[in-house]
JSON list of C-alpha atoms in Angstrom, two decimals:
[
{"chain": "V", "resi": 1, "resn": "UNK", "atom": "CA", "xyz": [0.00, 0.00, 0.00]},
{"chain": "V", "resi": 2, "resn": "UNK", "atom": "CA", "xyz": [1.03, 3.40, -0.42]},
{"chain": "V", "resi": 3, "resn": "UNK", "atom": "CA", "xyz": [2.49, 5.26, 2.94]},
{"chain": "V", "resi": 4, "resn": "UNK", "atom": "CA", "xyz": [2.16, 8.61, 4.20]},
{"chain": "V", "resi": 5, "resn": "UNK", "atom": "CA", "xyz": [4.68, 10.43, 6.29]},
{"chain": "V", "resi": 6, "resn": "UNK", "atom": "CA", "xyz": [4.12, 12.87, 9.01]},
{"chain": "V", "resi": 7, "resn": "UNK", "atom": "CA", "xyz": [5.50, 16.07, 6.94]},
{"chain": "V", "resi": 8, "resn": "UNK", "atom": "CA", "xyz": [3.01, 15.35, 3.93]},
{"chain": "V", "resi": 9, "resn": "UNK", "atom": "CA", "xyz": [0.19, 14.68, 6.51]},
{"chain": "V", "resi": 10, "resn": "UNK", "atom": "CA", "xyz": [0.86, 17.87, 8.37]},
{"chain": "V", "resi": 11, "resn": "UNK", "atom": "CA", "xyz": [1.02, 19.65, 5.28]},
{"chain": "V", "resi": 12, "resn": "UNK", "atom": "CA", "xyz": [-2.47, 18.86, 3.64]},
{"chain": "V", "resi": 13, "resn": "UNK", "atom": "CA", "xyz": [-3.82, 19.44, 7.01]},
{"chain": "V", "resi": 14, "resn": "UNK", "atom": "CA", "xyz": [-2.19, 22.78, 7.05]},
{"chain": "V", "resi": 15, "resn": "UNK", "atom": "CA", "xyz": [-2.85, 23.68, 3.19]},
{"chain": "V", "resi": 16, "resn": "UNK", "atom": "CA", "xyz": [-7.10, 22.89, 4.33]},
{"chain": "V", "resi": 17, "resn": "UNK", "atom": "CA", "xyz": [-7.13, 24.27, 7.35]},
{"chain": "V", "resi": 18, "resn": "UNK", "atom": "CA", "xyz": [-5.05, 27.12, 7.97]},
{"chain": "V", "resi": 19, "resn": "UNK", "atom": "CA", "xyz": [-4.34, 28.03, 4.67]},
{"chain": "V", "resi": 20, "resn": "UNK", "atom": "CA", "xyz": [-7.81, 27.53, 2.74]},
{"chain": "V", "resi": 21, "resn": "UNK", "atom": "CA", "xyz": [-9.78, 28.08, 5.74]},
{"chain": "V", "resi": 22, "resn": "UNK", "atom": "CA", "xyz": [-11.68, 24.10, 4.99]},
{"chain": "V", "resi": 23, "resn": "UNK", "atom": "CA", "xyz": [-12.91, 21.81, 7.19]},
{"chain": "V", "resi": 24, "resn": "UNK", "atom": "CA", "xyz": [-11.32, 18.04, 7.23]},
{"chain": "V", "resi": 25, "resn": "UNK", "atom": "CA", "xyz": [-14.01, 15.59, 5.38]},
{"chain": "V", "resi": 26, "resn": "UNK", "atom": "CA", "xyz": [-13.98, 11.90, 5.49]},
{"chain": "V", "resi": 27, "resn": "UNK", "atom": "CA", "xyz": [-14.29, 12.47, 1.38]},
{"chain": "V", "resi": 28, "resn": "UNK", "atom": "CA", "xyz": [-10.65, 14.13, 1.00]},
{"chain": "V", "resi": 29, "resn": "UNK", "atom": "CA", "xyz": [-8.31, 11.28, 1.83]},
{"chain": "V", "resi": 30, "resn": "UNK", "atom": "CA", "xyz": [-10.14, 9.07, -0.89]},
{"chain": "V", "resi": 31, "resn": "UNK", "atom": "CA", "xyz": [-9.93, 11.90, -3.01]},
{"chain": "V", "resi": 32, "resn": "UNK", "atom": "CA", "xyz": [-6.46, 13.36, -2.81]},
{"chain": "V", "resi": 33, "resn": "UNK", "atom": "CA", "xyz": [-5.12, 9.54, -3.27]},
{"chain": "V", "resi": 34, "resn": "UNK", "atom": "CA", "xyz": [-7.32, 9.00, -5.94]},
{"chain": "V", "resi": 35, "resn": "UNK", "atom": "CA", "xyz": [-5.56, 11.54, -7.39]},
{"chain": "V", "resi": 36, "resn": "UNK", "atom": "CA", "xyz": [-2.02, 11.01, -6.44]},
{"chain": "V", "resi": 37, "resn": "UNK", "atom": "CA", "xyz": [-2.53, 7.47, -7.86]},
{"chain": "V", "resi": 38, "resn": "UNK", "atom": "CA", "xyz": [-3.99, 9.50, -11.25]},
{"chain": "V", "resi": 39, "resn": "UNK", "atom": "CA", "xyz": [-0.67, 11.25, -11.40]},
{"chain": "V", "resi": 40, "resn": "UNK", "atom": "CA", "xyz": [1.52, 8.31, -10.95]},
{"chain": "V", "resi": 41, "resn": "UNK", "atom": "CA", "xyz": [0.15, 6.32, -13.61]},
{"chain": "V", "resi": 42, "resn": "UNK", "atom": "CA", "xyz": [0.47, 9.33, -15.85]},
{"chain": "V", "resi": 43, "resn": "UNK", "atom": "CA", "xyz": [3.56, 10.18, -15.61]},
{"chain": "V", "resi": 44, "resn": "UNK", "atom": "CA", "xyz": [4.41, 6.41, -16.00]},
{"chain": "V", "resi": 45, "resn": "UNK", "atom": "CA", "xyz": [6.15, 6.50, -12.44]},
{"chain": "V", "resi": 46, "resn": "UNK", "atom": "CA", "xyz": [5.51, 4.18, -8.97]},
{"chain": "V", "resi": 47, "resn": "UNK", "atom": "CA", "xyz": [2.84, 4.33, -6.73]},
{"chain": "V", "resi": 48, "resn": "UNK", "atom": "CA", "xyz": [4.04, 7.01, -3.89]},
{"chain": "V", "resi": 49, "resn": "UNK", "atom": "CA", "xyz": [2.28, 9.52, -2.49]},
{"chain": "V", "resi": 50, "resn": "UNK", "atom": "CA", "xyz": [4.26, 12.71, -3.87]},
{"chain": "V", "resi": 51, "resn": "UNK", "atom": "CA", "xyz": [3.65, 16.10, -2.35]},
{"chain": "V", "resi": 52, "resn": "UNK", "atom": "CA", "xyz": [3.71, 18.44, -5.73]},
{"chain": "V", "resi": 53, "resn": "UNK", "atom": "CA", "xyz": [0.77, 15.75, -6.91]},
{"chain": "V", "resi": 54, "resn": "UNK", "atom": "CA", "xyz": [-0.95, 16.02, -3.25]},
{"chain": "V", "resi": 55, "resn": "UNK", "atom": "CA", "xyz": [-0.07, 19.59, -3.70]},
{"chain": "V", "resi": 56, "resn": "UNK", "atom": "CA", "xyz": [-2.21, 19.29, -7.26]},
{"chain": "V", "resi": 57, "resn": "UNK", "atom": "CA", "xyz": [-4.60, 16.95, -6.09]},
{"chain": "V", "resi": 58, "resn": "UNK", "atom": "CA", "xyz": [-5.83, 20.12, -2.76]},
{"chain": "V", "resi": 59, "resn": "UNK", "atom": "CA", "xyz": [-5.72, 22.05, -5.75]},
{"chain": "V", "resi": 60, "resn": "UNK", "atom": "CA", "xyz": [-8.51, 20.18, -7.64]},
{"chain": "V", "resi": 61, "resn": "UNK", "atom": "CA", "xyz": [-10.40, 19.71, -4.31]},
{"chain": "V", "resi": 62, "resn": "UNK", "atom": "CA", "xyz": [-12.31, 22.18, -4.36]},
{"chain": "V", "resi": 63, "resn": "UNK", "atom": "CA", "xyz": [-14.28, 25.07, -7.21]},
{"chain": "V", "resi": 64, "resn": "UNK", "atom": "CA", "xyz": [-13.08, 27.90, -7.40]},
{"chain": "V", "resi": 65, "resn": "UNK", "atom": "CA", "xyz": [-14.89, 30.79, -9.41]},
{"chain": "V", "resi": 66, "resn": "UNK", "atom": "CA", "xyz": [-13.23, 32.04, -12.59]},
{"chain": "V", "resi": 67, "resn": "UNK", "atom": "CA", "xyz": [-14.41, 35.60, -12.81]},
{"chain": "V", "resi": 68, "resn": "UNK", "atom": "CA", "xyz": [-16.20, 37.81, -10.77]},
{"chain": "V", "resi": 69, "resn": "UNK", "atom": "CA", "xyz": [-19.70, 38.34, -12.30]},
{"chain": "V", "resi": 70, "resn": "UNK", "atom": "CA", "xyz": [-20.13, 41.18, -14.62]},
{"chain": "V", "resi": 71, "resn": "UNK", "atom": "CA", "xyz": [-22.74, 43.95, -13.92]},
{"chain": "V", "resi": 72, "resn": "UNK", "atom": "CA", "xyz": [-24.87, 43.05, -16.72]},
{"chain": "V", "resi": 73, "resn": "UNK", "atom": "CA", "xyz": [-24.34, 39.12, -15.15]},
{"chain": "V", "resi": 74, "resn": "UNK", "atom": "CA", "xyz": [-25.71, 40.68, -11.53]},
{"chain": "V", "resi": 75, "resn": "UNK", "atom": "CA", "xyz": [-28.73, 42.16, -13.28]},
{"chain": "V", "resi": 76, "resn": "UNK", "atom": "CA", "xyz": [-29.91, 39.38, -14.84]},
{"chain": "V", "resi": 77, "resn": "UNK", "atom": "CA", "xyz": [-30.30, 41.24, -18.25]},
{"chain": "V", "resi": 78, "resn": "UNK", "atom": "CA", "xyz": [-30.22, 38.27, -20.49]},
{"chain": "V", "resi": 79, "resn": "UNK", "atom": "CA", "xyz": [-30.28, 39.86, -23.79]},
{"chain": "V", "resi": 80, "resn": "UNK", "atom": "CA", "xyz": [-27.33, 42.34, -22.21]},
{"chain": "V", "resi": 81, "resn": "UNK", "atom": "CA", "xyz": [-25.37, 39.07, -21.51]},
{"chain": "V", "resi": 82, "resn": "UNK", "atom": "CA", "xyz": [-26.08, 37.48, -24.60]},
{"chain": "V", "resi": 83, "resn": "UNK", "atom": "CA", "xyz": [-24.89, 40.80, -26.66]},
{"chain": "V", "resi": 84, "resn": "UNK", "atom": "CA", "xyz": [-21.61, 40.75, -24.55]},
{"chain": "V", "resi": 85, "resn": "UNK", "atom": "CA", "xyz": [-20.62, 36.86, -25.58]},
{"chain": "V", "resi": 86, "resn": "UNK", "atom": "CA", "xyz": [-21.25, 37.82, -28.76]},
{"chain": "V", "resi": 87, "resn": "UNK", "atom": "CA", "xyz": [-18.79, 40.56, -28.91]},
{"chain": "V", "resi": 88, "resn": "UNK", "atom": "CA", "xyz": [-16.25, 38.29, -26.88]},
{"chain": "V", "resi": 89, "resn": "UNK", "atom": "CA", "xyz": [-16.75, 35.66, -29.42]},
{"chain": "V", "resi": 90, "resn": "UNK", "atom": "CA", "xyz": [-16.08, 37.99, -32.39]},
{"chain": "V", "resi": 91, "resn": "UNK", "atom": "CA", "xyz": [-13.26, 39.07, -30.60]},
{"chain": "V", "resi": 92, "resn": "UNK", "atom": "CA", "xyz": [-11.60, 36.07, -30.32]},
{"chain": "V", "resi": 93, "resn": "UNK", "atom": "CA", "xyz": [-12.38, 35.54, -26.57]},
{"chain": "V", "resi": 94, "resn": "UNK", "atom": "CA", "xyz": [-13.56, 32.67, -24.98]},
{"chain": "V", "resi": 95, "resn": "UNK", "atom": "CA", "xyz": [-16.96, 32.47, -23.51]},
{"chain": "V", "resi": 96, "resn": "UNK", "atom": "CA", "xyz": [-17.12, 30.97, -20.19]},
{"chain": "V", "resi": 97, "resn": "UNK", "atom": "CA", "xyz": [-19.66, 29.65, -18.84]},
{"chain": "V", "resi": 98, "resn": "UNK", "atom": "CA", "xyz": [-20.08, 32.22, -16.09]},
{"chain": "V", "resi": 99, "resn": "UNK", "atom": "CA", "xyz": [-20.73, 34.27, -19.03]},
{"chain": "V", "resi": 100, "resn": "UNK", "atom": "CA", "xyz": [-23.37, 32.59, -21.17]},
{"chain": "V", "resi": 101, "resn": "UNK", "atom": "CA", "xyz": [-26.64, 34.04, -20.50]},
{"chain": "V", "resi": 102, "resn": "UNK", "atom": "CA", "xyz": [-29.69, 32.75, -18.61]},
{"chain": "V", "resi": 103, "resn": "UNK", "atom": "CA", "xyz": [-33.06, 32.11, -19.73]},
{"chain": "V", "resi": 104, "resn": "UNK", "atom": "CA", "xyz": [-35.34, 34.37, -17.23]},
{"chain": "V", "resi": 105, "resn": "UNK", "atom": "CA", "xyz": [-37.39, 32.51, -14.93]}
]
């Protein structure tokens, strides 16, 4: 099985906690191996826990939001969103979808 020392344990539990401001879950251990194994594989390397791939694996724990909201996006002006993709998209921007427009309830 794959072994964890006391400096990589003390540093996801640091990284959640202090520096993220996260509670401990019983989902996370599962998780950030699942992930460390993911990485291992990848990279065509030995199962061992790693810390830049627990480092990526807190990383992908949690969302995070890509943009703040636009103020056309806080209005809910759909047809103001919709106008603003449009000119992203001719742009050559991306759309995200934080930006794509919402049908009004």
């Amino acid at each position: 099985g794959l072994e964890l020392d006391d400096e990589t344990f003390q540093f996801v539990v640091e990284e959640l906690t202090v520096n993220n401001n996260y509670d401990l879950a019983c989902y996370q251990p599962r998780f950030i191996i699942d992930q460390v194994i993911s990485g291992c594989k990848f990279r065509g390397e030995g199962l061992a826990i790693k810390r830049d791939l627990v480092a990526r694996a807190l990383g992908n724990l949690f969302a995070k939001p890509s943009q703040k909201p636009t103020a056309k996006a806080k209005t809910g002006d759909a047809k103001a969103q919709q106008a603003e993709v449009t000119a992203n998209l001719k742009n050559g921007e991306a759309a995200s979808l934080d930006e794509a427009p919402v049908a009004a309830a």
